[in-house]
Structure formats: structure tokens, C-alpha cells
Coordinates of C-alpha atoms and ligand atoms in Angstrom, one line a residue:
M1 CA 11.7 93.5 -3.4
K2 CA 15.4 93.8 -3.6
N3 CA 16.9 94.5 -6.9
L4 CA 18.6 91.5 -8.4
Q5 CA 22.2 92.4 -8.6
S6 CA 24.3 89.6 -9.8
F7 CA 27.8 88.7 -8.7
A8 CA 29.1 89.7 -12.1
D9 CA 28.1 93.3 -11.4
L10 CA 30.3 93.5 -8.3
G11 CA 33.5 93.6 -10.2
L12 CA 34.7 90.0 -9.5
S13 CA 37.0 88.3 -12.1
S14 CA 35.7 85.5 -14.3
R15 CA 37.9 83.1 -12.4
I16 CA 36.1 83.9 -9.1
L17 CA 32.7 83.9 -10.9
E18 CA 33.4 80.4 -12.0
I19 CA 34.2 79.4 -8.4
I20 CA 30.9 81.0 -7.3
H21 CA 29.1 79.1 -10.0
R22 CA 30.5 75.8 -8.9
K23 CA 29.5 76.5 -5.3
G24 CA 26.0 77.0 -6.6
F25 CA 25.5 80.5 -5.2
E26 CA 23.1 82.3 -7.4
A27 CA 23.0 85.9 -6.2
P28 CA 25.0 87.9 -3.7
S29 CA 23.6 88.3 -0.2
P30 CA 23.0 91.9 1.0
I31 CA 26.3 92.1 2.9
Q32 CA 28.2 90.7 -0.1
E33 CA 26.6 93.3 -2.4
K34 CA 28.0 96.0 -0.3
V35 CA 31.3 94.6 0.9
I36 CA 32.7 93.0 -2.3
P37 CA 32.9 96.2 -4.5
L38 CA 34.4 98.1 -1.6
V39 CA 37.2 95.6 -1.1
L40 CA 37.8 95.4 -4.8
Q41 CA 37.5 99.0 -5.9
S42 CA 38.7 101.1 -2.9
N43 CA 41.5 101.1 -0.5
M44 CA 39.3 101.7 2.5
D45 CA 39.0 99.7 5.6
I46 CA 35.6 98.3 6.3
I47 CA 33.3 97.7 9.2
G48 CA 30.6 95.2 8.3
Q49 CA 27.7 94.9 10.6
A50 CA 26.2 91.5 10.0
Q51 CA 25.3 88.3 11.7
T52 CA 26.7 84.8 11.0
G53 CA 24.7 83.1 8.3
T54 CA 24.5 86.2 6.2
G55 CA 27.3 85.1 3.9
K56 CA 29.9 87.4 5.4
T57 CA 32.8 84.9 5.0
A58 CA 32.4 85.0 1.3
A59 CA 31.8 88.7 1.5
F60 CA 35.4 89.2 2.5
G61 CA 36.8 85.8 1.1
L62 CA 35.7 86.3 -2.5
P63 CA 37.3 89.7 -3.2
I64 CA 40.4 88.8 -1.1
M65 CA 40.9 85.6 -3.2
D66 CA 40.5 87.8 -6.3
I67 CA 43.2 90.3 -5.2
L68 CA 45.7 88.0 -3.6
Q69 CA 48.8 86.8 -5.5
D70 CA 49.9 83.2 -4.9
N71 CA 53.6 83.9 -5.3
S72 CA 54.1 85.5 -2.0
K73 CA 56.7 84.4 0.6
S74 CA 54.9 85.7 3.7
V75 CA 51.5 85.6 5.4
N76 CA 49.2 88.0 3.5
V77 CA 46.0 87.5 5.3
L78 CA 45.2 87.1 9.0
V79 CA 41.7 86.3 10.0
L80 CA 40.9 86.3 13.7
T81 CA 37.8 84.4 15.0
P82 CA 36.4 84.0 18.5
T83 CA 36.1 80.2 18.6
R84 CA 37.8 77.1 17.3
E85 CA 34.7 76.0 15.4
L86 CA 34.3 79.3 13.6
C87 CA 38.0 79.2 12.8
I88 CA 37.6 75.8 11.1
Q89 CA 34.5 76.9 9.4
V90 CA 36.0 80.0 8.0
A91 CA 39.2 78.2 6.9
E92 CA 37.1 75.7 5.1
E93 CA 34.9 78.3 3.4
L94 CA 38.0 80.1 2.3
H95 CA 39.5 76.9 1.0
S96 CA 36.4 76.3 -1.1
L97 CA 36.8 79.8 -2.6
K98 CA 40.4 79.6 -3.7
G99 CA 39.9 77.5 -6.8
K100 CA 43.1 76.4 -8.5
K101 CA 45.3 79.0 -6.8
K102 CA 47.9 77.6 -4.7
F103 CA 47.1 79.5 -1.5
K104 CA 47.9 77.7 1.7
I105 CA 45.2 78.4 4.3
L106 CA 45.9 77.3 7.8
P107 CA 43.5 77.2 10.8
V108 CA 45.4 77.9 14.0
Y109 CA 43.6 77.4 17.2
G110 CA 44.2 76.4 20.8
G111 CA 43.9 72.8 21.7
Q112 CA 45.4 71.7 18.4
S113 CA 49.0 70.3 18.4
M114 CA 51.5 73.1 18.5
E115 CA 54.1 71.0 16.8
L116 CA 51.8 70.5 13.7
Q117 CA 51.1 74.2 13.6
L118 CA 54.8 75.0 13.8
R119 CA 55.6 72.6 11.0
H120 CA 52.9 74.1 8.7
L121 CA 53.9 77.7 9.5
K122 CA 57.5 76.9 8.7
Q123 CA 56.6 75.6 5.3
G124 CA 54.9 78.9 4.5
V125 CA 51.3 79.9 4.6
D126 CA 49.4 82.6 2.8
I127 CA 46.3 82.9 4.9
V128 CA 46.1 82.2 8.6
V129 CA 42.8 81.9 10.3
G130 CA 43.1 81.7 14.1
T131 CA 41.8 82.2 17.5
P132 CA 43.4 85.1 19.4
G133 CA 45.1 83.2 22.2
R134 CA 47.0 80.8 20.0
I135 CA 47.9 83.4 17.4
L136 CA 49.4 85.6 20.1
D137 CA 51.3 82.5 21.3
H138 CA 52.9 82.1 17.9
L139 CA 53.6 85.8 17.5
N140 CA 55.5 85.8 20.9
R141 CA 57.5 82.7 19.8
K142 CA 58.2 84.4 16.5
S143 CA 56.9 81.3 14.7
L144 CA 54.3 83.6 12.9
K145 CA 55.0 86.9 11.3
V146 CA 52.2 89.3 10.4
D147 CA 54.2 92.4 9.4
R148 CA 53.5 92.0 5.7
L149 CA 49.8 91.6 5.7
D150 CA 47.5 92.8 2.8
F151 CA 44.5 92.1 4.9
C152 CA 43.6 91.6 8.5
V153 CA 40.0 90.4 9.2
L154 CA 38.4 90.6 12.6
D155 CA 35.5 88.2 12.4
E156 CA 32.7 88.4 15.0
A157 CA 34.5 91.1 16.8
D158 CA 31.8 91.5 19.4
E159 CA 32.0 87.8 20.3
M160 CA 35.8 88.1 20.7
L161 CA 35.1 91.0 23.1
N162 CA 32.5 89.0 25.0
M163 CA 35.0 86.2 25.4
G164 CA 37.6 88.5 26.8
F165 CA 40.0 88.6 23.8
L166 CA 40.1 92.4 23.5
E167 CA 43.5 92.8 25.0
D168 CA 44.9 89.9 22.9
I169 CA 43.5 91.4 19.8
E170 CA 45.2 94.8 20.5
K171 CA 48.5 93.0 21.1
I172 CA 48.1 91.1 17.9
L173 CA 47.3 94.3 15.9
D174 CA 50.5 95.8 17.4
F175 CA 52.5 93.1 15.6
T176 CA 50.9 93.9 12.2
N177 CA 52.1 96.4 9.5
S178 CA 50.1 99.6 9.5
D179 CA 49.6 99.7 5.7
K180 CA 47.4 96.6 5.7
R181 CA 43.7 96.9 5.1
T182 CA 41.5 95.9 8.0
L183 CA 38.0 94.4 7.7
L184 CA 36.0 94.2 10.9
F185 CA 32.8 92.2 11.1
S186 CA 30.5 92.4 14.1
A187 CA 26.8 91.9 14.7
T188 CA 26.7 94.7 17.2
M189 CA 29.0 97.7 17.7
P190 CA 29.7 98.1 21.5
K191 CA 31.9 101.1 22.3
E192 CA 35.0 98.9 22.9
I193 CA 34.9 97.8 19.3
V194 CA 34.4 101.3 18.0
K195 CA 37.5 102.3 20.1
V196 CA 39.6 99.5 18.5
A197 CA 38.4 100.6 15.1
S198 CA 39.4 104.2 15.6
K199 CA 42.8 103.2 17.1
Y200 CA 43.8 100.6 14.6
M201 CA 41.9 101.3 11.4
H202 CA 42.4 103.9 8.7
R203 CA 39.5 105.7 7.1
Y204 CA 36.8 103.2 7.1
E205 CA 33.4 102.6 5.5
H206 CA 30.7 101.4 7.9
V207 CA 28.5 98.9 6.0
R208 CA 25.2 97.9 7.5
V209 CA 22.8 95.4 6.2
Q210 CA 19.6 97.4 6.2
N211 CA 16.8 96.1 8.3
E212 CA 13.7 97.1 6.5
E213 CA 10.6 97.6 8.7
M214 CA 9.0 94.3 8.0
T215 CA 5.4 93.2 8.1
V216 CA 4.7 89.6 8.7
P217 CA 2.0 88.0 6.6
Q218 CA -0.9 86.0 8.1
T219 CA 1.0 82.8 8.4
D220 CA 1.3 80.2 11.0
Q221 CA 5.0 79.9 11.7
I222 CA 6.5 76.8 13.2
Y223 CA 9.9 75.3 13.5
F224 CA 11.4 71.8 14.0
Q225 CA 14.8 71.0 15.4
V226 CA 16.2 68.3 13.2
S227 CA 19.7 67.3 12.4
E228 CA 21.0 67.9 8.9
E229 CA 20.8 64.2 7.9
N230 CA 17.2 63.9 9.0
K231 CA 15.9 67.0 7.2
F232 CA 14.8 65.1 4.1
E233 CA 12.9 62.5 6.2
A234 CA 11.2 65.3 8.1
L235 CA 10.2 67.0 4.9
C236 CA 8.5 63.8 3.7
R237 CA 6.6 63.4 6.9
I238 CA 5.3 67.0 6.8
M239 CA 4.2 66.6 3.2
D240 CA 2.5 63.3 4.0
I241 CA 0.5 64.3 7.1
E242 CA -1.0 67.2 5.2
D243 CA -4.1 67.0 3.2
G244 CA -3.4 68.7 -0.2
F245 CA 0.1 69.9 0.4
Y246 CA 1.1 72.6 -2.1
G247 CA 4.3 74.3 -1.3
I248 CA 7.8 75.6 -2.0
V249 CA 10.8 74.1 -0.3
F250 CA 13.6 76.7 0.0
C251 CA 17.2 75.8 0.1
R252 CA 20.5 77.6 -0.2
T253 CA 22.1 76.6 -3.5
R254 CA 21.2 75.4 -6.9
L255 CA 23.0 72.1 -6.1
D256 CA 20.8 71.6 -3.0
A257 CA 17.6 72.4 -4.9
D258 CA 18.5 69.8 -7.6
R259 CA 19.5 67.1 -5.0
I260 CA 16.4 67.5 -2.9
A261 CA 14.0 67.5 -5.9
H262 CA 15.6 64.3 -7.2
R263 CA 15.3 62.6 -3.9
L264 CA 11.6 63.6 -3.7
L265 CA 11.0 62.2 -7.2
D266 CA 12.7 59.0 -6.2
R267 CA 10.3 58.7 -3.4
G268 CA 7.3 59.2 -5.6
Y269 CA 6.4 62.8 -5.0
D270 CA 5.4 65.2 -7.8
A271 CA 8.4 67.5 -7.4
D272 CA 10.7 69.7 -9.5
S273 CA 13.4 72.2 -8.9
L274 CA 13.6 75.9 -9.8
H275 CA 16.9 77.7 -9.8
G276 CA 18.9 80.3 -11.7
E277 CA 20.6 77.9 -13.9
L278 CA 17.5 77.1 -15.9
V279 CA 17.0 78.8 -19.2
Q280 CA 13.9 80.9 -19.5
S281 CA 11.9 78.3 -21.4
Q282 CA 12.7 75.6 -18.8
R283 CA 11.9 78.0 -16.0
E284 CA 8.5 78.8 -17.5
K285 CA 7.7 75.2 -18.0
V286 CA 8.5 74.3 -14.4
M287 CA 6.5 77.3 -13.1
G288 CA 3.6 76.4 -15.4
R289 CA 3.5 72.9 -14.1
F290 CA 3.5 74.1 -10.5
K291 CA 0.8 76.8 -11.1
N292 CA -1.4 74.2 -12.7
K293 CA -0.7 71.8 -9.8
L294 CA 0.8 69.1 -12.0
I295 CA 3.5 69.2 -9.4
N296 CA 2.7 70.0 -5.8
V297 CA 6.2 70.6 -4.5
L298 CA 8.7 73.0 -5.9
V299 CA 12.3 73.0 -4.5
A300 CA 13.7 76.5 -5.1
T301 CA 16.5 78.9 -4.3
D302 CA 15.5 82.4 -3.1
V303 CA 16.6 84.0 -6.3
A304 CA 14.7 81.7 -8.6
A305 CA 11.5 81.9 -6.6
R306 CA 11.4 85.7 -6.8
G307 CA 9.6 85.9 -10.1
L308 CA 7.1 83.2 -9.2
D309 CA 3.6 84.4 -8.8
V310 CA 1.5 81.8 -6.9
S311 CA -1.0 82.8 -4.3
D312 CA -2.4 79.8 -2.6
L313 CA 0.5 77.8 -1.2
T314 CA -0.4 75.7 1.8
H315 CA 3.2 75.6 2.9
V316 CA 6.6 77.3 2.7
I317 CA 9.4 75.1 4.0
N318 CA 12.7 76.6 5.0
Y319 CA 14.8 73.6 4.5
A320 CA 17.8 75.8 5.1
L321 CA 17.6 79.0 7.2
P322 CA 17.3 82.1 5.0
Q323 CA 20.3 84.4 5.0
D324 CA 18.6 87.2 6.9
P325 CA 15.2 88.3 8.4
D326 CA 14.4 90.1 5.2
A327 CA 14.7 86.9 3.1
Y328 CA 12.6 85.1 5.7
I329 CA 9.8 87.5 5.2
H330 CA 10.0 87.2 1.4
R331 CA 9.8 83.5 1.6
I332 CA 7.0 83.1 4.1
G333 CA 5.0 85.9 2.4
R334 CA 4.2 83.4 -0.3
T335 CA 1.7 81.6 2.0
G336 CA -1.3 83.2 3.6
R337 CA -2.1 85.2 0.6
A338 CA -5.5 86.0 -0.7
G339 CA -7.0 85.6 2.7
K340 CA -5.9 81.9 3.0
E341 CA -4.0 80.8 6.1
G342 CA -0.7 79.1 5.2
T343 CA 2.0 77.5 7.3
A344 CA 5.7 78.4 7.3
V345 CA 7.9 75.6 8.5
T346 CA 11.5 76.1 9.3
F347 CA 14.1 73.4 9.9
I348 CA 16.9 74.2 12.2
T349 CA 19.8 72.2 13.7
P350 CA 20.3 72.7 17.4
E351 CA 23.2 75.1 16.7
E352 CA 21.0 77.4 14.7
E353 CA 18.6 78.2 17.6
N354 CA 20.1 81.6 18.1
K355 CA 19.9 82.5 14.5
L356 CA 16.2 81.7 14.3
E357 CA 15.6 83.6 17.5
F358 CA 17.3 86.6 15.9
I359 CA 15.1 86.3 12.8
G360 CA 12.0 86.0 15.0
R361 CA 13.0 89.1 16.9
K362 CA 13.8 91.2 13.9
T363 CA 10.6 90.2 12.1
K364 CA 8.5 90.6 15.2
S365 CA 7.0 87.2 14.7
T366 CA 6.3 84.3 16.9
I367 CA 7.8 81.1 15.6
R368 CA 6.5 78.1 17.6
R369 CA 8.5 75.0 18.2
E370 CA 6.7 71.8 17.3
K371 CA 7.4 68.1 17.3
L372 CA 7.7 66.3 14.1
P373 CA 4.8 64.0 13.3
K374 CA 5.4 60.4 14.3
I375 CA 5.1 57.6 11.7
R376 CA 1.9 56.3 13.4
D377 CA 0.4 59.8 13.2
I378 CA 1.0 59.9 9.5
I379 CA -0.5 56.5 8.9
R380 CA -3.5 57.5 11.0
A381 CA -3.9 60.7 8.9
K382 CA -3.6 58.7 5.7
K383 CA -6.3 56.2 6.8
K384 CA -8.6 59.1 7.6
R385 CA -8.1 60.5 4.1
I386 CA -8.8 57.1 2.5
H387 CA -12.0 56.9 4.6
T388 CA -13.2 60.3 3.4
D389 CA -12.3 59.5 -0.3
V390 CA -14.1 56.2 -0.2
Q391 CA -17.1 57.9 1.4
E392 CA -17.1 60.5 -1.3
L393 CA -16.9 57.9 -4.0
I394 CA -19.9 56.0 -2.6
E395 CA -22.0 59.2 -2.4
S396 CA -21.0 60.3 -5.9
E397 CA -22.1 56.9 -7.3
L398 CA -19.0 57.1 -9.6
A399 CA -18.1 53.5 -8.8
H400 CA -21.5 52.2 -9.9
D401 CA -20.1 50.4 -12.9
L402 CA -18.3 48.0 -10.6
L403 CA -21.3 47.0 -8.5
P404 CA -21.7 43.6 -10.3
M405 CA -18.1 42.7 -9.4
A406 CA -18.7 43.8 -5.9
E407 CA -21.9 41.6 -5.6
K408 CA -19.9 38.6 -6.8
L409 CA -17.1 39.1 -4.3
L410 CA -19.6 39.6 -1.5
A411 CA -21.5 36.4 -2.5
E412 CA -18.3 34.4 -2.0
N413 CA -16.8 36.1 1.1
Q414 CA -17.5 38.0 4.3
P415 CA -17.9 41.8 3.5
E416 CA -15.1 43.0 5.9
Q417 CA -12.7 40.5 4.3
V418 CA -13.5 41.8 0.8
L419 CA -13.0 45.4 1.9
A420 CA -9.8 44.8 3.8
A421 CA -8.3 42.9 0.7
L422 CA -9.3 45.8 -1.6
L423 CA -7.8 48.4 0.8
K424 CA -4.6 46.3 0.9
L425 CA -4.5 46.1 -2.9
A426 CA -4.9 49.8 -3.3
F427 CA -3.0 51.3 -0.4
A428 CA -0.5 48.7 0.9
E429 CA 2.5 50.8 0.0
E430 CA 1.0 54.0 1.2
L431 CA 0.2 52.6 4.6
D432 CA 3.4 50.7 5.1
R433 CA 5.4 52.0 8.1
G434 CA 8.5 50.6 6.4
S435 CA 8.4 53.4 3.8
Y436 CA 9.5 55.8 6.6
N437 CA 12.9 56.0 8.2
E438 CA 13.2 56.6 11.9
I439 CA 14.1 60.1 13.0
R440 CA 15.9 60.4 16.3
D441 CA 14.9 63.5 18.3
V442 CA 17.8 65.9 18.3
Q443 CA 18.6 67.2 21.7
P444 CA 19.3 70.8 22.4
V445 CA 23.1 71.2 22.7
I446 CA 22.9 71.8 26.4
S447 CA 20.8 68.9 27.5
G448 CA 23.1 66.1 28.3
K449 CA 25.1 65.8 25.1
T450 CA 28.6 66.7 24.1
R451 CA 30.0 67.4 20.7
L452 CA 33.4 65.8 20.2
F453 CA 36.1 66.7 17.8
I454 CA 37.9 63.8 16.1
A455 CA 41.3 64.4 14.4
R456 CA 40.4 62.0 11.6
G457 CA 38.6 63.1 8.4
Q458 CA 38.1 62.4 4.7
K459 CA 41.8 62.4 4.2
D460 CA 41.9 59.3 6.4
K461 CA 39.1 57.8 4.4
M462 CA 36.6 58.3 7.2
T463 CA 32.9 57.8 6.6
P464 CA 30.1 57.9 9.2
K465 CA 30.3 54.1 9.4
K466 CA 34.1 54.1 9.9
I467 CA 33.9 56.8 12.5
I468 CA 31.5 54.6 14.5
H469 CA 34.0 51.7 14.1
F470 CA 36.9 53.9 15.0
I471 CA 35.2 54.8 18.3
R472 CA 33.7 51.4 19.1
D473 CA 37.1 49.7 18.5
R474 CA 38.3 51.4 21.6
V475 CA 35.2 52.1 23.7
K476 CA 32.2 49.8 24.1
I477 CA 29.3 52.0 23.5
Q478 CA 26.0 51.5 21.6
P479 CA 26.4 52.7 17.9
D480 CA 23.1 54.6 18.1
K481 CA 24.5 56.8 20.9
I482 CA 26.8 58.4 18.2
Q483 CA 24.8 61.0 16.4
D484 CA 25.2 64.0 14.1
I485 CA 28.3 62.7 12.5
L486 CA 30.0 65.4 10.4
I487 CA 33.0 64.4 8.3
Q488 CA 35.3 67.2 7.1
P489 CA 38.5 66.9 5.1
E490 CA 40.9 66.9 8.0
F491 CA 38.7 66.0 11.0
S492 CA 35.2 65.1 12.1
F493 CA 32.6 65.8 14.7
I494 CA 30.2 63.6 16.6
T495 CA 27.6 64.1 19.3
V496 CA 27.2 61.7 22.2
P497 CA 25.6 61.7 25.6
F498 CA 27.7 63.0 28.5
R499 CA 28.4 59.6 29.9
E500 CA 29.6 58.1 26.6
A501 CA 31.6 61.3 26.0
E502 CA 33.5 60.8 29.3
L503 CA 34.3 57.2 28.4
I504 CA 35.5 58.1 25.0
L505 CA 37.6 61.0 26.2
K506 CA 39.1 58.8 28.9
Q507 CA 40.0 56.1 26.5
F508 CA 41.5 58.3 23.8
N509 CA 43.4 60.6 26.2
T510 CA 45.8 58.2 27.8
G511 CA 48.0 61.1 28.7
K512 CA 51.1 59.8 26.9
S513 CA 53.3 62.8 26.7
G514 CA 53.9 64.5 23.4
R515 CA 51.0 62.7 21.7
K516 CA 48.2 64.7 20.3
S517 CA 44.7 63.6 21.4
L518 CA 42.7 62.0 18.7
V519 CA 39.4 63.0 20.3
E520 CA 38.7 66.2 22.2
K521 CA 35.7 68.1 23.3
A522 CA 34.6 70.4 20.5
R523 CA 34.6 74.1 21.5
P524 CA 31.2 75.7 21.6
K525 CA 30.4 77.8 18.5
Ligands
AMP601 P1 28.4 82.7 6.7 O1 27.5 83.8 7.0 O2 29.7 83.2 6.1 O3 28.6 81.8 7.9 O4 27.8 81.8 5.5 C1 26.7 81.0 5.7 C2 26.5 80.0 4.6 O5 25.9 80.6 3.4 C3 27.7 79.3 4.1 O6 27.4 77.9 4.0 C4 28.0 79.8 2.7 O7 28.6 78.9 1.9 C5 26.6 80.2 2.3 N1 26.6 81.3 1.3 C6 27.4 82.4 1.4 N2 27.1 83.2 0.4 C7 26.0 82.7 -0.3 C8 25.3 83.1 -1.5 N3 25.5 84.2 -2.1 N4 24.3 82.2 -1.9 C9 24.1 81.1 -1.3 N5 24.8 80.6 -0.2 C10 25.7 81.4 0.3

């Protein structure tokens, strides 16, 4: 088991520790453990070999936010990303890490209005996150200056290489001051990237997140593709179809753990959450209740679950993907112990298919795709359980004291009517289809759906409902065709079938010159 090194040991200031606390991160990920102290305590350049999803944005974002001064007149940090979506994602993550500092962080990508970018750049920006083509555009126009950088970050360098940006990157680096520090992140290290590193970087430290040789426990591993908003419903279905569910639901942050546990309690499950915020006595109480099966579902973060010694879980649910293959093994290793077969269930959104494939490959495990149980399957399973329970009660003669009442009811009615009424009385709620919400099948990204980018977000008071109205005011499409709505501060995303996407794009792109399109095709991640 990895040693539990906390963020405080990495040399971050109390201001940044407070931000981390508010985000609900409990412990640094492996890449963060290695990169953060290097950025803070040395002057070296860094190559970090890590995948997305390993927390690498915070690995460079946190120490940079700690070092950076907010009284500068020039761009201090340039982050280059291969795609528009990653650009937006990184800019948002950095925004969430800046706390009260007045850093201006600007995402700059192709497809977005040039005018808007020029205006923002003119006003002064501290951190620019951009895709290579558009950044180079600005450098050539002299609307962006990168000759006073403290840091240049190349994110997903191998992806930028694959997408043919190598030449652009070299041109961009030629514009930068040579005394900046360069942090290069890449999942793989093809020779072209090594070449760029030796040409443009100073003495650098090569940080790799160690891939331990991993042994997969005897666990049946399955996954479901489910959109973020349907994960909770999916969780309820899995718990309900099982006989004697006893499991841990893993999520990323303390806030998620609390939120999911509360929703489970509201829906009548015996649940509680376990995270690093609890004091020792609370922790012990929750663990005791779980071990004694007073609660049968525990919602936990990775860190909090480390000290938990339970051996007979029926399920481990990865509500959010773990940060790396190593964490996956630690999580699922909690089932299938003591010779009992357990099930490890992982939820992924369609965009996370590659990440799961990577985890499966690294851990040499077969993770089977399954379909979520349908409501009728759950009701059928519940009826079967009731049947067995009733049969057992009859055989045990434990209900003998109620025989006189039964005889009276039978004397006055038909036996099947009596039984049906009793079943209704006891199980009406449990067998009600209405207690389940519908889950629409998520389609793989490639099969007939398009992700659209909408230049309206929380700042325009957008909600999922309002986004649907916003589209349907202009285009007559069925509301249920609009799926996976994601509202961000400045913009939103939706997913629609190809045909609807075409109608929407046509309607919103009237070609009036000089006007920015409100809706565009989202770039693939
Ligand atoms: P990234 O690899 O940078 O794309 O990060 C993946 C996700 O992990 C982001 O949603 C981060 O907010 C989250 N994250 C990063 N570091 C941590 C951490 N130490 N604990 C929990 N979540 C984290």
C-alpha cells in the first residue's frame, strides 16, 4: 500500500491547502506527490509521464498558483493543449485552484471569436491556456507576448504530436524567453518529444508514475456506460437487483461521498459516507456500523477506505474512475477476498472508454461491458426474493401466531385475494415501478450522435431546462433528443443525434458576417 503522504507535506502554502480542502481532495495523486515538490523547491524543468485523469492539471496548477504573483503586467504562464475541450477543461481546473488571487486565466482556442480573444488579451492576462494553432496566430499578430514567462506547460505533448502540432509548438517555443521553466506532460515519450525536450528544455527531471506489477484479485469485473446524471439511478438499480448487496461505492472527493450518501439515505438505503474529514471517533463509528452490517453501503474516498478492513464485500462500485490502474487494483481488491467471489462495477461516461481500456490493459484484467438492469428485471428479482422469504417463513413456522387471523380472512374471502392484498400491504412501495427513474442508454460517441458547444453558460443563467428552451425556441426538435447537458460558467455542451445536430447548426449559423456562432460542433477530446 502506498504511504499516505498528505498535501501539507509537499510544501504547499496554507492558502493553497485551504483551496485543496474546499475542492474536497484528500490526498495527492502519485503524479502530484512527485511533481509538486519539484516545482516548488527546485528550479528544474520537468517531464511528467502521466495519463489524463491522474490529476496532472493540479500537479502543475497547484504549485504554479502558489508561486505566481498577481501583480504582474505580462503573461506569466502559457499552457499548450492539443484540443479545445482539454483547453477549456484545464482553464476551468486552474480557475478553481486560484482562490482569491486575481489571476486572469484565458482559454484561447480555434473556433472561438478572434475579436473576443483580442479584447481579453488587450486587457491583460496572467495565464493563457491555448491550442497551438490559435496561439501561434496571436503570436504572429503580436496580440500575445510570451517573452516574460515564468512557466510554459506542454500538456499531452504526445497528443499534440499525433495531431501534427509539432512544428507549431517549436515555433511557439521560439517566441518564449529562455529563462522560463518548462513542464512537459505526456503519456508516452516518442522520440520526437524527447528531441523537443532536449532542444528547448534546461536540465530536467523525468518523473514517471510507477506502474507496479499488479495482481488482479478473483473478482468479476464489469462496467456500464452511463452519463454523469444517470449514475445515481444506475447505482440504485444495481443495489436493488442484488440479493444481499454489501459494498463500497468509491468516488473522488469528500464532497461527492457526502452527496451520494445523503441521496441514498433519502431513498431509503442504509448508507453512510467515509472520508478524511471525519475525526477518528466518527470514523470508527461508521466503520463499526458497516462491519456489523447495520449499514450495507458505504460511500468512500480512496484515502478514507484504506484503513478499512472488511473481507466479504459483494460489490465494489467505481462511481468515478480511479486515478490510476494502481488505485483500481486497491479498490477492487476489497472484493473476492477469503475465497468469495465479488463483483467490481465501474461506471464510465462514453468519453472515458479509453481511460478504462488503459486501466484494463495495465492491470491485465478483462473488464466486461454489461447493460444496466431494466426496471422490469429489478421488479422481477424483488418478487422472486419475496417468494423465497415467504416460503422460508412458512417452513420455519415463525408466523404460526397469526394463523387464527389468517383463518378468519380465508373464511371471508378467496385465498388468492387475501394473499394479493397482503402482498400489496407489505410490498406496494418496493414493487412500484414509479420509484425508479428512466435511464436513457448512452450512445458511444461515434454512433450517430454529435456533441455541440453552446456559447451560453451559467453567467447567462442557463440551466439544463433553459438550454433545452434555448434550442427549441429556434429549432423544432424533441426535448428528449437533447442529452448529456453540461452547463459550465461561460458555455455549455449538449449531445444530440446527427440529424438534429445538423438542423441546430443550420439554424444557429445563419452566416451573418462578423457574428460569432452561438452553437458549434464540439471538438473531440
Ligand atoms: P486531470 O488528470 O488533471 O484531468 O484530473 C482529473 C480529475 O481529478 C479532475 O476532476 C480533478 O479535479 C480531480 N483531481 C485532481 N487531483 C485530485 C486529488 N488529489 N484528489 C481527488 N481528485 C483530484
